[in-house]
């Protein structure tokens, strides 16, 4: 399993014969994997590396072992991501499975819908300490208030220090946002409110240094897989990349985020129906920040740039 996950994480495709030989070996030994081992397979390996026959064997073995239902709740995270990806990208594979495998996948889907905490894939952390903080924050985020019966959705979950930095800048600008919002089996980094249309959202994808292969500006396979599935959900992601952010001054970072907000606002208005109230006369000021703090920040940024 570790070797399979290494293939997926490093996106090893330079030697097709070696990959094919490894996949054949995994298929021959599929019956030896128990529920715990099956849950450890990377969704990237299952979706992007496994052949059609191996993927069918994997799903059948998962159904036989009831993978995801035998151990701790968070063990089903990888299996949940596999089920979601198959449903969004390879529905024909699921349609061709035996009825008992389909029932298992439907049971898994319902379980994930009921227990979001156990099914959500946490963003890859830069260190073990950050990972523990994410787990604790996610557990707290899904605690239910015994009085109101509502979850405490205001708890922030950060994927990196860069994520915290971007969130702090948005808070300084007075832009309402939330960190770590569930969407399918993933957590959206930042979901901010549109400055012109409160019912519209602007989604930031914060790509920290550990989300790139070392020494390059190429996103890791795990990050690309995540963003591909979020696109399947219809999300428009606005990227904040570490190598760009680090080169900006504090004033330029404010300008950078305001530009993203402005461009996203204009795009949202263009997509709105003609009868929408947002198409009314006040569109001339779309590119202008909406709050005094945002205007002041933009003025300060302009002053700093001129200086």
C-alpha positions as a printed Julia matrix, in Angstrom:
307×3 Matrix{Float64}:
   0.0     0.0     0.0
   2.85    2.39    0.81
   4.41    1.74   -2.58
   1.09    2.35   -4.34
   0.59    5.62   -2.5
   4.16    6.68   -3.34
   3.45    6.06   -7.03
   0.38    8.27   -6.75
   1.95   11.03   -4.65
   4.98   11.37   -6.92
   2.86   10.92  -10.07
   5.3     8.29  -11.36
   4.53    7.58  -15.03
   7.98    7.7   -16.62
   8.25    3.89  -16.77
   4.9     2.47  -17.94
   6.13   -1.13  -17.9
   7.17   -0.93  -14.26
   3.82    0.64  -13.32
   1.92   -2.03  -15.26
   3.9    -4.82  -13.57
   3.18   -3.31  -10.16
  -0.55   -3.01  -10.91
  -0.65   -6.66  -12.0
   1.02   -7.67   -8.74
  -1.51   -5.64   -6.71
  -4.42   -7.24   -8.59
  -3.14  -10.75   -7.88
  -2.89   -9.98   -4.16
  -6.11   -7.98   -3.84
  -7.83  -10.76   -1.89
  -5.23  -10.47    0.89
  -6.1    -6.89    1.84
  -8.35   -6.4     4.86
 -10.66   -3.43    5.5
  -7.97   -1.38    7.28
  -5.48   -1.82    4.43
  -8.08   -1.0     1.77
  -8.87    2.28    3.54
  -5.22    3.31    3.27
  -5.1     3.26   -0.53
  -4.76    6.76   -1.94
  -7.8     7.91   -3.97
  -5.35    9.17   -6.61
  -3.92    5.69   -7.05
  -7.38    4.12   -7.33
  -8.77    6.67   -9.79
  -5.75    7.69  -11.88
  -3.45    4.64  -11.78
  -5.57    1.51  -11.47
  -6.7    -0.23  -14.62
 -10.4    -0.92  -15.15
 -10.08   -4.55  -14.07
  -8.02   -3.68  -10.99
 -10.49   -0.95  -10.01
 -13.37   -3.44  -10.22
 -11.43   -5.93   -8.1
 -10.67   -3.2    -5.58
 -14.33   -2.17   -5.26
 -15.45   -5.78   -4.94
 -12.91   -6.4    -2.2
 -14.01   -3.19   -0.41
 -17.62   -4.41   -0.52
 -16.65   -7.86    0.77
 -14.6    -6.44    3.65
 -17.05   -3.54    4.26
 -14.12   -1.14    4.17
 -14.84    2.1     5.98
 -17.26    0.55    8.47
 -14.93   -1.67   10.49
 -12.69    0.79   12.34
 -12.54    4.43   13.38
 -14.82    6.9    11.63
 -11.99    8.77    9.93
 -10.76    5.58    8.23
 -13.38    5.96    5.52
 -11.96    9.27    4.22
 -10.0     7.74    1.35
 -12.84    5.38    0.41
 -15.28    8.3     0.53
 -13.11   10.29   -1.88
 -12.93    7.25   -4.2
 -16.72    6.87   -4.2
 -17.18   10.57   -4.88
 -14.66   10.6    -7.75
 -16.22    7.53   -9.35
 -19.66    9.09   -9.12
 -18.45   12.33  -10.73
 -15.97   11.02  -13.31
 -16.51    7.28  -13.89
 -20.19    6.65  -13.4
 -20.13    3.93  -16.07
 -17.73    1.92  -13.89
 -20.2     1.98  -11.0
 -23.13    1.19  -13.31
 -21.36   -1.97  -14.5
 -20.67   -3.34  -11.02
 -22.59   -6.17   -9.35
 -25.72   -5.16   -7.38
 -24.11   -5.95   -4.02
 -21.17   -3.65   -4.83
 -23.6    -0.88   -5.84
 -25.42   -1.3    -2.53
 -22.11   -0.97   -0.68
 -21.25    2.24   -2.55
 -24.71    3.67   -1.89
 -24.38    2.77    1.8
 -20.99    4.51    1.86
 -22.45    7.6     0.19
 -25.26    7.8     2.77
 -22.79    7.29    5.61
 -20.62   10.15    4.32
 -23.66   12.42    3.99
 -24.65   11.63    7.58
 -21.19   11.8     9.14
 -19.32   14.63    7.43
 -16.52   14.69   10.0
 -15.44   11.12    9.29
 -15.67   11.49    5.51
 -13.92   14.83    4.89
 -10.38   14.66    3.5
  -8.19   17.01    5.49
  -5.84   19.29    3.53
  -2.26   18.08    3.5
  -0.39   19.68    6.38
   3.21   20.88    6.39
   3.95   19.19    9.73
   2.52   16.67   12.18
   1.62   19.5    14.55
  -0.42   21.26   11.86
  -2.18   17.98   11.05
  -3.15   17.48   14.71
  -4.48   21.04   14.85
  -6.6    20.37   11.74
  -8.08   17.2    13.26
  -8.9    19.0    16.52
 -10.46   21.97   14.68
 -12.54   19.7    12.45
 -13.82   17.75   15.44
 -14.75   21.01   17.2
 -16.36   22.37   14.03
 -18.8    19.45   13.99
 -19.73   19.47   17.64
 -23.47   19.88   18.0
 -24.9    22.4    20.39
 -27.24   20.35   22.64
 -29.54   23.36   23.08
 -29.97   24.59   19.52
 -29.03   21.38   17.72
 -26.86   23.35   15.32
 -23.21   22.75   14.49
 -20.54   25.28   15.42
 -19.64   26.3    11.89
 -17.57   29.33   12.89
 -14.47   27.28   13.74
 -11.64   27.92   11.27
  -9.55   25.13    9.75
  -6.28   26.22    8.15
  -4.21   24.24    5.66
  -0.99   26.26    6.15
   0.56   29.41    7.58
   0.01   31.02    4.18
  -3.68   30.22    4.54
  -3.68   32.03    7.91
  -1.9    35.01    6.34
  -4.42   35.35    3.51
  -7.3    35.02    5.97
  -5.79   37.76    8.15
  -5.56   40.1     5.14
  -9.21   39.44    4.26
 -10.19   40.14    7.86
  -8.22   43.4     7.76
 -10.2    44.39    4.67
 -13.44   43.63    6.46
 -14.39   40.87    4.02
 -16.63   38.26    5.62
 -15.22   34.77    5.05
 -14.9    31.3     6.53
 -11.9    28.95    6.54
 -12.43   25.25    5.93
 -15.91   24.87    4.41
 -17.16   21.42    3.48
 -17.8    20.67   -0.17
 -18.11   17.03   -1.09
 -15.25   15.08    0.52
 -13.04   18.17    0.71
 -12.67   21.41    2.67
 -12.59   24.64    0.67
  -9.72   26.8     1.93
 -11.52   30.16    2.07
 -15.09   31.02    1.12
 -15.51   34.81    1.07
 -18.6    36.88    0.6
 -19.03   38.83   -2.63
 -18.79   42.55   -1.84
 -21.63   43.43   -4.22
 -23.88   40.36   -3.93
 -24.09   38.9    -0.46
 -25.61   35.64   -1.72
 -22.61   35.02   -3.99
 -19.39   33.45   -2.75
 -15.75   33.79   -3.82
 -13.58   30.74   -3.23
  -9.85   31.06   -2.58
  -7.52   28.1    -3.08
  -4.34   28.76   -1.08
  -1.39   26.78   -2.49
   1.31   26.76    0.18
   4.95   25.74   -0.45
   4.3    22.11    0.55
   1.56   21.89   -2.1
   4.25   22.07   -4.8
   6.94   19.57   -5.66
  10.17   20.77   -4.06
  12.16   23.14   -6.21
   9.37   23.55   -8.77
   6.18   25.49   -9.33
   4.26   22.32  -10.2
   1.38   21.38   -7.93
   1.48   17.94   -6.33
  -0.72   15.15   -7.65
  -2.84   15.31   -4.5
  -3.49   19.02   -4.97
  -4.35   18.67   -8.66
  -6.71   15.77   -7.9
  -8.49   17.85   -5.27
  -8.86   20.87   -7.55
 -10.1    18.71  -10.41
 -12.92   17.29   -8.3
 -13.81   20.7    -6.88
 -14.17   21.9   -10.48
 -16.54   18.97  -11.04
 -18.68   20.43   -8.28
 -18.89   23.69  -10.22
 -16.54   25.74   -8.04
 -14.5    28.56   -9.57
 -11.23   28.61   -7.63
  -9.15   31.77   -7.26
  -5.58   30.69   -6.6
  -3.12   32.29   -4.2
   0.27   30.68   -4.83
   3.13   30.76   -2.34
   5.82   31.76   -4.86
   3.74   34.78   -5.92
   2.58   35.79   -2.44
   6.11   35.78   -1.0
   7.25   38.36   -3.57
   4.53   40.86   -2.67
   4.85   43.62   -0.09
   2.1    43.93    2.55
   0.51   46.75    0.55
   0.7    44.77   -2.69
  -0.96   41.79   -1.0
  -3.93   43.96   -0.09
  -4.16   45.18   -3.68
  -3.84   41.61   -4.97
  -6.77   40.37   -2.86
  -8.92   43.38   -3.73
  -8.26   42.71   -7.4
  -9.41   39.11   -7.01
 -12.55   40.25   -5.2
 -13.25   42.83   -7.9
 -12.75   40.42  -10.81
 -14.86   37.73   -9.13
 -17.63   40.25   -8.44
 -17.74   41.31  -12.08
 -17.81   37.67  -13.19
 -20.67   36.9   -10.8
 -22.69   39.83  -12.15
 -22.13   38.74  -15.74
 -23.43   35.27  -14.83
 -26.47   36.66  -13.02
 -29.83   36.61  -14.88
 -30.95   39.88  -16.49
 -33.89   40.1   -14.11
 -31.59   39.91  -11.08
 -31.68   42.96   -8.81
 -27.89   43.11   -9.01
 -28.23   44.33  -12.63
 -29.81   47.55  -11.44
 -28.35   51.06  -11.68
 -25.64   50.97   -9.04
 -23.13   48.94  -11.07
 -20.79   51.87  -11.71
 -19.05   51.37   -8.39
 -18.44   47.61   -8.78
 -14.69   48.04   -8.83
 -14.64   50.18   -5.68
 -14.31   48.56   -2.23
 -17.57   48.63   -0.33
 -16.44   49.53    3.19
 -14.44   52.44    4.64
 -11.75   50.03    5.78
 -11.38   48.64    2.25
 -11.14   52.16    0.78
  -8.53   53.13    3.37
  -6.51   49.96    2.69
  -6.53   50.63   -1.04
  -5.44   54.24   -0.49
  -2.6    53.08    1.77
  -1.55   50.48   -0.8
  -1.47   53.11   -3.52
   0.58   55.45   -1.34
   3.07   52.68   -0.54
   3.44   51.72   -4.2
   4.07   55.35   -5.24
   6.6    55.75   -2.44
